[in-house]
CSV table of C-alpha atoms in Angstrom, one decimal:
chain,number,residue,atom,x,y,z
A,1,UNK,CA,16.3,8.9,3.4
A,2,UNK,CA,16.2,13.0,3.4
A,3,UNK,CA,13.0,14.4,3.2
A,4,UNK,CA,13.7,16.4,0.8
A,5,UNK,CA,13.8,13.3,-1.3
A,6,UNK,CA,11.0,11.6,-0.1
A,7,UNK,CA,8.9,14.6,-0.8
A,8,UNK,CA,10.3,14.8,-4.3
A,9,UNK,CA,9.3,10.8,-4.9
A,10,UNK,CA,5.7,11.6,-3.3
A,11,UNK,CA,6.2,14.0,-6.4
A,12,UNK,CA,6.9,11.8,-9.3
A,13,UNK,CA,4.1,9.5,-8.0
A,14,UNK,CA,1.4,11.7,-8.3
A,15,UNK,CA,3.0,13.3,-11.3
A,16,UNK,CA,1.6,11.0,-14.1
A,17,UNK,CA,-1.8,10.7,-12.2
A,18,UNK,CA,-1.7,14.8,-12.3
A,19,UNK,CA,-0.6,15.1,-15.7
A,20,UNK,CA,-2.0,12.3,-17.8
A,21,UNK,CA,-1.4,14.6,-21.0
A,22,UNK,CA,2.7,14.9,-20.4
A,23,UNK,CA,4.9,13.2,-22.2
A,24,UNK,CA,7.0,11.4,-19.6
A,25,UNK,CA,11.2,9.6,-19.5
A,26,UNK,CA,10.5,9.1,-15.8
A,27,UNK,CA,10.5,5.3,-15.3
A,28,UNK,CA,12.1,2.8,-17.0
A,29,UNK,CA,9.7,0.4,-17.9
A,30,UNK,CA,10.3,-2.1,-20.8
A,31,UNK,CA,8.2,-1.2,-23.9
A,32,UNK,CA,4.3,-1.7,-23.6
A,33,UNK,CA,3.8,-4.0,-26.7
A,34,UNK,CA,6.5,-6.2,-25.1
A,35,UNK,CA,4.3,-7.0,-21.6
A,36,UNK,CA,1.2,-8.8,-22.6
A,37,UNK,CA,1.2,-11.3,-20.5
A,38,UNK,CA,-1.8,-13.8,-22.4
A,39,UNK,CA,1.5,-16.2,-24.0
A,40,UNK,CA,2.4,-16.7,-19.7
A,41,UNK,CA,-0.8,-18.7,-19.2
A,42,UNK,CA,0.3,-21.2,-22.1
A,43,UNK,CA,3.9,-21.2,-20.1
A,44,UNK,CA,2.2,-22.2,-17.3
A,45,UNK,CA,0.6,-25.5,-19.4
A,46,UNK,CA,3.8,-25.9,-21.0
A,47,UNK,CA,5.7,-26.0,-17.4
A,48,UNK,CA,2.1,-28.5,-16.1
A,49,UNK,CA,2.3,-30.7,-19.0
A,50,UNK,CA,5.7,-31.5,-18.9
A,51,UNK,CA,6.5,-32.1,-15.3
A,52,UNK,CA,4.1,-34.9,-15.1
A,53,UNK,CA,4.0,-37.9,-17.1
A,54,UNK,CA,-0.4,-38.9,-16.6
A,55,UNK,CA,-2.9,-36.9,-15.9
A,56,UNK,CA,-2.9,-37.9,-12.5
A,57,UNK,CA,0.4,-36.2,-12.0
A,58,UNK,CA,-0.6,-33.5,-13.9
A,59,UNK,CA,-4.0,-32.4,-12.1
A,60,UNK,CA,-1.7,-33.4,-8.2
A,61,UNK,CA,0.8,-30.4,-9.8
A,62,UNK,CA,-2.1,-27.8,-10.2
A,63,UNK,CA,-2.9,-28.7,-6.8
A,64,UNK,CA,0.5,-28.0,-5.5
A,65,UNK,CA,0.5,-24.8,-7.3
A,66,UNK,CA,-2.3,-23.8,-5.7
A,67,UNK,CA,-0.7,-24.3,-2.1
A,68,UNK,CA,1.7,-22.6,0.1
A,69,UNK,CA,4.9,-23.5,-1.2
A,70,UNK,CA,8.8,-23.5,-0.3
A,71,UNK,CA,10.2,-20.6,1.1
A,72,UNK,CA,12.9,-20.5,-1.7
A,73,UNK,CA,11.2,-21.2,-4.5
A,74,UNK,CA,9.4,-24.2,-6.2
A,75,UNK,CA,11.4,-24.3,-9.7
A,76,UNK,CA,14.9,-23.3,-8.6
A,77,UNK,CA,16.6,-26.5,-10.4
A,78,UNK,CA,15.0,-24.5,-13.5
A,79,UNK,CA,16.4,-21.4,-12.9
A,80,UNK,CA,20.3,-22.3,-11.5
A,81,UNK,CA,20.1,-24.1,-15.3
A,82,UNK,CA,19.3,-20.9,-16.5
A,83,UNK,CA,22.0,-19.5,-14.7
A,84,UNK,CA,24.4,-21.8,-15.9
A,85,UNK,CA,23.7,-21.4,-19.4
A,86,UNK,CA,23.8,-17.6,-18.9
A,87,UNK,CA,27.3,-18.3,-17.9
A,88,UNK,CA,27.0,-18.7,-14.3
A,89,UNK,CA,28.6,-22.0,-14.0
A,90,UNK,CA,28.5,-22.8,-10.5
A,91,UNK,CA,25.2,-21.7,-10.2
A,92,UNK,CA,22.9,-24.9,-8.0
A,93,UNK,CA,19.6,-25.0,-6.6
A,94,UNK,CA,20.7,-25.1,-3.3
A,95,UNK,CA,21.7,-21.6,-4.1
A,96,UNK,CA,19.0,-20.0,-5.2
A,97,UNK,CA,16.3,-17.5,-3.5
A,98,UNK,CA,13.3,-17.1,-5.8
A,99,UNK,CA,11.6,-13.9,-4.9
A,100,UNK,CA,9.0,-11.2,-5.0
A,101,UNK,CA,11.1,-9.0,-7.6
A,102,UNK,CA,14.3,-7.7,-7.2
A,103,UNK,CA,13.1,-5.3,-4.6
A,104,UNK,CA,12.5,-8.1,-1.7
A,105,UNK,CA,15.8,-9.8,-2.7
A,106,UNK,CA,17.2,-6.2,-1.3
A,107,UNK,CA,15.6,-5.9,1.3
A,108,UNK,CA,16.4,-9.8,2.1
A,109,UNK,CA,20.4,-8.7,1.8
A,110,UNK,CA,19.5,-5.6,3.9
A,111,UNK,CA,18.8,-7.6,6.5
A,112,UNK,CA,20.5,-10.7,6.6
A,113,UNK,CA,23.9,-9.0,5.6
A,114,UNK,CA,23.9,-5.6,7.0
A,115,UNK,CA,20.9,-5.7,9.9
A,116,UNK,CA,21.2,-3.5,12.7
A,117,UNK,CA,25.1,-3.9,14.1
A,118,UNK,CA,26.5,-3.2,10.2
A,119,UNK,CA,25.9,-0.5,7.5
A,120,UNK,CA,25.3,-0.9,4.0
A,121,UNK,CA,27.5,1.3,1.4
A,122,UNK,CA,26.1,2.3,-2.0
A,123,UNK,CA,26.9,5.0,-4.8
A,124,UNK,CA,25.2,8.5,-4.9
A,125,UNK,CA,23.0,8.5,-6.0
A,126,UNK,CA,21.6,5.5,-5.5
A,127,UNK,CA,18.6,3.5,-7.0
A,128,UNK,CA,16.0,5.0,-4.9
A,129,UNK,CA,14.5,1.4,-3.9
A,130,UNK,CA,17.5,-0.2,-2.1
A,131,UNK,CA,18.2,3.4,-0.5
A,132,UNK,CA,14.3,3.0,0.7
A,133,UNK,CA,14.0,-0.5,1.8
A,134,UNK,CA,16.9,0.8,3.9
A,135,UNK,CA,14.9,3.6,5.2
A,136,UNK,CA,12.0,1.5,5.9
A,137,UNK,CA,14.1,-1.5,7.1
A,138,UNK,CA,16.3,1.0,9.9
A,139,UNK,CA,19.5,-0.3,8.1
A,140,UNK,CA,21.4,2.5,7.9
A,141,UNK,CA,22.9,3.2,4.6
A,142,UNK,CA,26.0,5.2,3.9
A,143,UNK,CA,26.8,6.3,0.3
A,144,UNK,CA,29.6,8.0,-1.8
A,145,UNK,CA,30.0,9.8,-5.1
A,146,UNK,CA,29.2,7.2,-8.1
A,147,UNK,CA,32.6,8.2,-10.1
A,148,UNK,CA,36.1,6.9,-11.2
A,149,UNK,CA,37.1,7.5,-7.5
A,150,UNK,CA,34.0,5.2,-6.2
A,151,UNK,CA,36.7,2.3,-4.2
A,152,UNK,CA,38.7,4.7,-3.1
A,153,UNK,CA,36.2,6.3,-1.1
A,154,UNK,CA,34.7,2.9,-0.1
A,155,UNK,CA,38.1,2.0,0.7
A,156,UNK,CA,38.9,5.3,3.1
A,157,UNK,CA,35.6,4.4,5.2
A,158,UNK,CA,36.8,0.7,5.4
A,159,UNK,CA,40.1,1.9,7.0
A,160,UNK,CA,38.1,4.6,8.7
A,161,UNK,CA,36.5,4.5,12.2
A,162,UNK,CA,32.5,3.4,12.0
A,163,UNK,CA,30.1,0.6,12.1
A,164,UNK,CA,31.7,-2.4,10.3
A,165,UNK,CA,30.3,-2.9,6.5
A,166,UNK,CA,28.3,-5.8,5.7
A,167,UNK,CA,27.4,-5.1,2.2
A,168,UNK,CA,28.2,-2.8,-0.7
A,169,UNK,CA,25.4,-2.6,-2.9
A,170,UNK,CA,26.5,-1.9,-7.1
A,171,UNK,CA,24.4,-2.0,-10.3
A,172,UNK,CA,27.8,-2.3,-12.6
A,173,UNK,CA,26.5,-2.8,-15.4
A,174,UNK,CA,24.4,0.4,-16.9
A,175,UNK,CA,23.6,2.1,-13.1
A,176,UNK,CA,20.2,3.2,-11.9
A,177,UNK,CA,20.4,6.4,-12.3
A,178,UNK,CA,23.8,7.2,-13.3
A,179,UNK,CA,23.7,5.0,-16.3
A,180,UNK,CA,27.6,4.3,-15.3
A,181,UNK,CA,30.0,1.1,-16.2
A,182,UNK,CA,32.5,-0.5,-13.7
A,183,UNK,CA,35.2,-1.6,-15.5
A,184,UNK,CA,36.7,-4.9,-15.2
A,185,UNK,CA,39.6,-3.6,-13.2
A,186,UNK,CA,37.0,-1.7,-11.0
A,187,UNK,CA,35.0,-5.3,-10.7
A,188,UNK,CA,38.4,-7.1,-9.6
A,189,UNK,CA,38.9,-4.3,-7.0
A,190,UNK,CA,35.9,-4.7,-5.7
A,191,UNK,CA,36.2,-8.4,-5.4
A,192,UNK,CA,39.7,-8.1,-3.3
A,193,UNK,CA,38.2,-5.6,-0.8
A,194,UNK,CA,35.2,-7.8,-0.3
A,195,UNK,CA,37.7,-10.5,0.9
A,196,UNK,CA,39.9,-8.4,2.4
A,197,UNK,CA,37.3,-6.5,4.8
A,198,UNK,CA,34.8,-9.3,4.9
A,199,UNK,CA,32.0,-8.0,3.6
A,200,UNK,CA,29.4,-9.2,0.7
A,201,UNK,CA,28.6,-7.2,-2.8
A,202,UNK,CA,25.0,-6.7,-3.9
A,203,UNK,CA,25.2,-6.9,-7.3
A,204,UNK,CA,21.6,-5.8,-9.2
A,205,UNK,CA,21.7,-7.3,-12.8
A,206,UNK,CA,18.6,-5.1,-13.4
A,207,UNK,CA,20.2,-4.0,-17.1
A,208,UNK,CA,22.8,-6.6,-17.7
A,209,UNK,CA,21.4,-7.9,-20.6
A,210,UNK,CA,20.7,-4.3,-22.5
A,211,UNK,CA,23.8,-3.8,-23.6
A,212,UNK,CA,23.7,-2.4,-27.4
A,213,UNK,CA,27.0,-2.1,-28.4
A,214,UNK,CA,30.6,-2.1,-26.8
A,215,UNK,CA,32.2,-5.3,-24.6
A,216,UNK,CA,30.2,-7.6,-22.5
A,217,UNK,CA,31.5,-7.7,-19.1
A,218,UNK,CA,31.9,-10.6,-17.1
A,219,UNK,CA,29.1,-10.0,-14.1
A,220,UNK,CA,30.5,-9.5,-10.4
A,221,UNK,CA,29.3,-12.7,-9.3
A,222,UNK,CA,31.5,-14.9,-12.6
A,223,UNK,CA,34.8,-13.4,-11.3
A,224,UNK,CA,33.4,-14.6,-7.6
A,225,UNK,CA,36.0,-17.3,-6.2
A,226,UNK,CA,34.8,-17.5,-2.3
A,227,UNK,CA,30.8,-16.9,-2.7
A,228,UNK,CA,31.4,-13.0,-1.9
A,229,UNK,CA,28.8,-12.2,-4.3
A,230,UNK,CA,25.0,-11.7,-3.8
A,231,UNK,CA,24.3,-12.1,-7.6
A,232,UNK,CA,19.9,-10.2,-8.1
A,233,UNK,CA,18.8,-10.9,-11.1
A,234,UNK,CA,15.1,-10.0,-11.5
A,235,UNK,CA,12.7,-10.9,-14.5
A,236,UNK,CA,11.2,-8.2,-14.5
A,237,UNK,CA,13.3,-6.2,-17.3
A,238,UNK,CA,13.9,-9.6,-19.3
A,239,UNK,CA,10.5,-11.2,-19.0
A,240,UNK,CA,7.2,-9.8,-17.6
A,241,UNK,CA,7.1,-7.1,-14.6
A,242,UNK,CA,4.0,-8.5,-13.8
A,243,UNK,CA,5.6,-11.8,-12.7
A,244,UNK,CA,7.3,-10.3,-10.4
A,245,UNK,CA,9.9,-12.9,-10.1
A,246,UNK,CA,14.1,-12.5,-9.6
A,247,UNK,CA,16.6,-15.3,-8.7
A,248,UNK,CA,19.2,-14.3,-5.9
A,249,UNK,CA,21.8,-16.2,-6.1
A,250,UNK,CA,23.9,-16.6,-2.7
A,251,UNK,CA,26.7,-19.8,-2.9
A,252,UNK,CA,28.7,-18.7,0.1
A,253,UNK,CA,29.1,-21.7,2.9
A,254,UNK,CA,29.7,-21.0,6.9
A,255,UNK,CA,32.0,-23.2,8.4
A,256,UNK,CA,29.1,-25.7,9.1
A,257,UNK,CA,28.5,-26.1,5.4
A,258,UNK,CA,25.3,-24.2,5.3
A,259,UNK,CA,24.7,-21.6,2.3
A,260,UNK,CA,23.8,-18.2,2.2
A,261,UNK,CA,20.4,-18.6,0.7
A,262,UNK,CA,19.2,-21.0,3.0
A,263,UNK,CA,20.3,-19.0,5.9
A,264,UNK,CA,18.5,-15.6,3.9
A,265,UNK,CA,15.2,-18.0,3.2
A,266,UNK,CA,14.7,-17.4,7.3
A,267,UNK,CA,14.0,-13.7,6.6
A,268,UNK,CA,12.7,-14.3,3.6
A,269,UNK,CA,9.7,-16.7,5.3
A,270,UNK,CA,9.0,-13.3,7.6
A,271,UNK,CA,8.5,-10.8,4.8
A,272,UNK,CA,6.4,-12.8,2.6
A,273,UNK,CA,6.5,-16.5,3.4
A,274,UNK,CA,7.3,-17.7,-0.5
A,275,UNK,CA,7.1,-16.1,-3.8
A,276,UNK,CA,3.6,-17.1,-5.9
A,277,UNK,CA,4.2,-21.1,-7.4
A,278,UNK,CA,2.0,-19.8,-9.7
A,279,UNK,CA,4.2,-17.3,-11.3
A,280,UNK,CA,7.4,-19.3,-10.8
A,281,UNK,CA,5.8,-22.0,-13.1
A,282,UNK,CA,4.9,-19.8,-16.0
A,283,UNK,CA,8.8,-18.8,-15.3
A,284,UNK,CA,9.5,-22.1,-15.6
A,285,UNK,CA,7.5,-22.9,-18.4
A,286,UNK,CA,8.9,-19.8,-21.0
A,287,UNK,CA,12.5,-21.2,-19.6
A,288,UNK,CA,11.7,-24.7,-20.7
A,289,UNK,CA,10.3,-23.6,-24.1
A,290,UNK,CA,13.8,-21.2,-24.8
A,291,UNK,CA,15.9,-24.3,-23.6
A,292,UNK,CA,16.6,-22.3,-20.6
A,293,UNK,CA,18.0,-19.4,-22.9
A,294,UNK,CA,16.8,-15.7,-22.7
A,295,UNK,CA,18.8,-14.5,-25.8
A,296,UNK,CA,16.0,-15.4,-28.3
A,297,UNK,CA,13.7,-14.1,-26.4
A,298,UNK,CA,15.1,-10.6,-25.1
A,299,UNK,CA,17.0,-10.1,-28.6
A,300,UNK,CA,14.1,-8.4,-30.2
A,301,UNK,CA,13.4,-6.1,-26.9
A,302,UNK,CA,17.1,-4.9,-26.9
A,303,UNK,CA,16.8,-4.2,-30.5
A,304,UNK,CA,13.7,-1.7,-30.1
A,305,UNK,CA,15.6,-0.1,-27.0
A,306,UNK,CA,18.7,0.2,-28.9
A,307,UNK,CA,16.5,2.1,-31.2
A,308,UNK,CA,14.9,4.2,-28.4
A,309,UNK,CA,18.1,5.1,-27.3
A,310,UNK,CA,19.1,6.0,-30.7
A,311,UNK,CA,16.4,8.4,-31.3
A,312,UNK,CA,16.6,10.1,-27.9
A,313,UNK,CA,20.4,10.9,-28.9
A,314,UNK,CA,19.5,12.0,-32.5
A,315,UNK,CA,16.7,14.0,-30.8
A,316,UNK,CA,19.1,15.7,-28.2
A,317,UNK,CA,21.4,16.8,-31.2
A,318,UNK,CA,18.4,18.0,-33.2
A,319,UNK,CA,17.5,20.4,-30.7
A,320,UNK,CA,20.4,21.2,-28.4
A,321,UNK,CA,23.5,20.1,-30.9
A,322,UNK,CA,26.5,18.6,-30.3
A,323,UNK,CA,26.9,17.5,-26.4
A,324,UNK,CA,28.8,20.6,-24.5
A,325,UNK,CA,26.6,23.6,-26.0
A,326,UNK,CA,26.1,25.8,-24.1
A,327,UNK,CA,26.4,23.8,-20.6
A,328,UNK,CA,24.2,20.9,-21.8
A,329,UNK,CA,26.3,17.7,-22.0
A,330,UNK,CA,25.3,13.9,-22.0
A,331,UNK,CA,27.3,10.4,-22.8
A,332,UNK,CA,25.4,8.1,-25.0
A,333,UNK,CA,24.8,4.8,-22.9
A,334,UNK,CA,26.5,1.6,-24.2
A,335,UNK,CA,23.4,0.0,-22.7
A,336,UNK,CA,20.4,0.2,-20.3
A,337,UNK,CA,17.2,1.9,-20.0
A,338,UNK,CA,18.2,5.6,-19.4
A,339,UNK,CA,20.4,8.7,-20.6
A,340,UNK,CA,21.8,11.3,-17.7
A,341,UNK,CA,21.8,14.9,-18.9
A,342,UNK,CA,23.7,17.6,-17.6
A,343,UNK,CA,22.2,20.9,-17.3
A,344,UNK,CA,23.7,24.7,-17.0
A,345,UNK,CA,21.6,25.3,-14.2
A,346,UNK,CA,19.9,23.5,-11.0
A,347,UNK,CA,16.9,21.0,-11.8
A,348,UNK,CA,14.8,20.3,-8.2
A,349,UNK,CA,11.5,20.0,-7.6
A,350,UNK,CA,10.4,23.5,-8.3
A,351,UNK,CA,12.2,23.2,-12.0
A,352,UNK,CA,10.4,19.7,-11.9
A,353,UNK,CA,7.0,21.1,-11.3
A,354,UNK,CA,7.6,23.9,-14.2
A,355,UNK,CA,8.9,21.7,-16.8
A,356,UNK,CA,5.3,19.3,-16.3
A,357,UNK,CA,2.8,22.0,-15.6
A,358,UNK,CA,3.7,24.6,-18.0
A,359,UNK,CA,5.2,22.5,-20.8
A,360,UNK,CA,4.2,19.1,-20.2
A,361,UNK,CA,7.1,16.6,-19.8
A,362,UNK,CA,7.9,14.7,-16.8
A,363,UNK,CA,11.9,14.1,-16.8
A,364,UNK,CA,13.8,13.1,-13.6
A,365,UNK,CA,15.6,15.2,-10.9
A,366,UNK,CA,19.1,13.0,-10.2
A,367,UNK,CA,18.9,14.8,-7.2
A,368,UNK,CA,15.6,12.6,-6.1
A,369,UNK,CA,18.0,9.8,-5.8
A,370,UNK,CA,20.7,11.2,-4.0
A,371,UNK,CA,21.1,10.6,0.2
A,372,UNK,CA,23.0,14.2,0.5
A,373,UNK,CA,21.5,16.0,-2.3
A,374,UNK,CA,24.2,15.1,-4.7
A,375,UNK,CA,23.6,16.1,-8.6
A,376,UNK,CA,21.8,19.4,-8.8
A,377,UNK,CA,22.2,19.8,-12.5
A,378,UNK,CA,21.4,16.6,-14.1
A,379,UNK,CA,18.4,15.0,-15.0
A,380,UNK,CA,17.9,11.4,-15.9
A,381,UNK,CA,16.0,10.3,-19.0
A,382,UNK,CA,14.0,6.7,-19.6
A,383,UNK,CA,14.0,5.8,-23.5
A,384,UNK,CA,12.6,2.3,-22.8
A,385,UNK,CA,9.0,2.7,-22.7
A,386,UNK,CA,8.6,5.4,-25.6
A,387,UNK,CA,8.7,5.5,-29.4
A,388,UNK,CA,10.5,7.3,-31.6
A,389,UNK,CA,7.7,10.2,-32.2
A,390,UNK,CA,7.2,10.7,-28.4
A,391,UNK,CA,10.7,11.0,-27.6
A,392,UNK,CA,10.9,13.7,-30.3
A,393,UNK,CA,8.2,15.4,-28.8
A,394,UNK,CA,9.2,15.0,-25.0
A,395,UNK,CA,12.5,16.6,-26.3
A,396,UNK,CA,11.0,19.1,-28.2
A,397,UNK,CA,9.1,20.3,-25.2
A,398,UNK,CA,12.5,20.0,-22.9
A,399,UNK,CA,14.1,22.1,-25.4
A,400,UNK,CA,11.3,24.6,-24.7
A,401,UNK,CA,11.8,24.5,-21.0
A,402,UNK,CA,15.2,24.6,-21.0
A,403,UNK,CA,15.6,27.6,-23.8
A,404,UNK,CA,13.4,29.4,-21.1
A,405,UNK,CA,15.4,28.7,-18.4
A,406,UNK,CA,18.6,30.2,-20.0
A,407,UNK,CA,16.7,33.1,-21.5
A,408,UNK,CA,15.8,34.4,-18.0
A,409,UNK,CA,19.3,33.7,-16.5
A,410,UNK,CA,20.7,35.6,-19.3
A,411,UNK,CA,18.4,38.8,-18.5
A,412,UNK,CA,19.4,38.6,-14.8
């Protein structure tokens, strides 16, 4: 990763911490009344009292809870039948990789799939914590524009000279940060290239179930014939951060039979040994109560982000009008936790630092997530963890930057 870019993340760490007063669409957190995490300690009885029979059984399962445990998760039957119900139908046990969040499954495909004789390929820009773990892992990464034209660049580096690819990491469903959609046909395409080149595709699931309105459509990994698919779906967005739980769901078979997730459990038992039993239970417990359905359960969350995205739109209008005045144009997201606006004039970290010092709203350079400094003039806006008076405000004071911004370039 650039400096310039870690220097601008070291940024937006401290910036909160600097700036408790600001109003901030920096990350995209679920909503705070939606994490309290007292109802997981009654998942993790649920999960206790119905995986024994006598008490016996019952106190020897607190005991195992309390031990190390398998490398690839205690309660994976659990979550493949979660999979399966979420449409997954080929989803097994055998398959699954319960880990430490999302963000150790990547670093897992990092470097079982790409490692140090391949490259990994991503868009730009890219979600900042695969394009770190890379950093930090010495994978190198390459990346290409996140537009329409996405596969045809992949495609040109596949037929071009280079190390060989060993994965291609996507979010197609709502995109950290370009809030973007592949389409079905882009989804095929994808698919066919994987086989064709041998590689593997990273898909993130991160936002899959936020969509709001608009067609469902069918994940990466549910068109996957020949286990090309790394499928990371992490509970983080659709359960509890705090868990920090995520399923990575790897089906593909060497010639000696052996899948993909037991030969990624190997790395997996050098980064962290095993994810927390403890945590996987309560998992396993909510999934038990819901009859290993999420729907219920995220329905009312999607609802309030819906909502939140609804507002942030309705604000953007209110104070900027229709999208295309004067330079300032944005696409209303279908789904996910974040709007991308584009801006008439450059937005790094010097326009960061103005817009939170002098008018108190943290909003997020694209930029910071680009690899070659890709996306000058766009910001990208988090609705999830706001309510509908904050996000009028945090506009409001955007408005104010902005208005600034153009007055002065009009003088000059």
């Amino acid at each position: 990763m650039c400096a310039a870019i870690t220097d601008t993340m070291n940024l937006l760490n401290e910036a909160t911490r600097r700036y408790p007063a600001a109003i901030s669409f920096l990350a995209g957190r679920p909503p705070q009344h939606s994490v309290d995490a007292m109802p997981a300690t009654g998942w993790l009885q649920h999960f206790i009292e119905h995986s024994h029979a006598t008490p016996a059984g019952r106190q020897q399962q607190w005991t195992e809870l309390g031990q190390y445990s398998d490398t690839n998760g205690v309660v994976r039957e659990h979550v493949a039948r979660y999979l399966q119900q979420a449409g997954f139908a080929g989803a097994e046990a055998a398959s699954c990789l319960i880990s430490n969040g999302a963000q150790e499954a990547m670093a897992i495909c990092l470097a079982g799939l790409a490692g140090r004789d391949k490259v990994a390929f991503a868009p730009d820009p890219c979600y900042v914590g695969f394009a770190g773990a890379a950093d930090a892992m010495g994978v190198a990464l390459e990346t290409a524009l996140d537009d329409a034209q996405f596969l045809d660049r992949l495609q040109a580096r596949l037929e071009g000279p280079g190390k060989p690819i060993g994965c291609v990491y996507v979010i197609p469903d709502f995109a950290n940060p370009s809030t973007r959609v592949m389409t079905l046909a882009e989804r095929q395409r994808l698919l066919a290239m994987a086989a064709q080149y041998d590689f593997f595709i990273v898909e993130d699931a991160a936002y899959r179930q936020y969509r709001y309105e608009g067609t469902q459509l069918p994940a990466i990994k549910q068109l996957d014939q020949q286990g090309r698919v790394v499928y990371i779906e992490s509970f983080a967005k659709s359960v509890l951060p705090g868990l920090r739980l995520a399923v990575l769901l790897a089906d593909h078979q060497d010639a000696q039979g052996t899948r993909l997730a037991q030969r990624l459990s190997s790395i997996k038992s050098y980064l962290s040994v095993a994810t927390s039993p403890i945590t996987q239970a309560m998992l396993a417990g909510l999934l038990q109560q819901e009859a290993y359905s999420l729907e219920r359960w995220i329905a009312p969350r999607r609802n309030q982000l819906a909502a939140n995205r609804d507002a942030l739109v309705a604000a953007l209008i209110r104070h900027f009008g229709p999208s295309g005045q004067r330079g300032i144009r944005w696409q209303i997201p279908e789904g996910g936790f974040f709007l991308a606006l584009d801006l008439p004039f450059e937005f790094g970290q010097v326009e960061f630092e103005c817009c939170m010092s002098q008018h108190q709203v943290l909003v997020m350079p694209m930029q910071a997530f680009s690899t070659v400094g890709n996306q000058t003039r766009q910001i990208r806006l988090a609705f999830s963890n706001a309510d509908a008076d904050t996000i009028e405000r945090g506009v409001e004071r955007l408005a104010r930057f902005i208005e600034t911004k153009l007055a002065v370039a009009e003088v000059v």
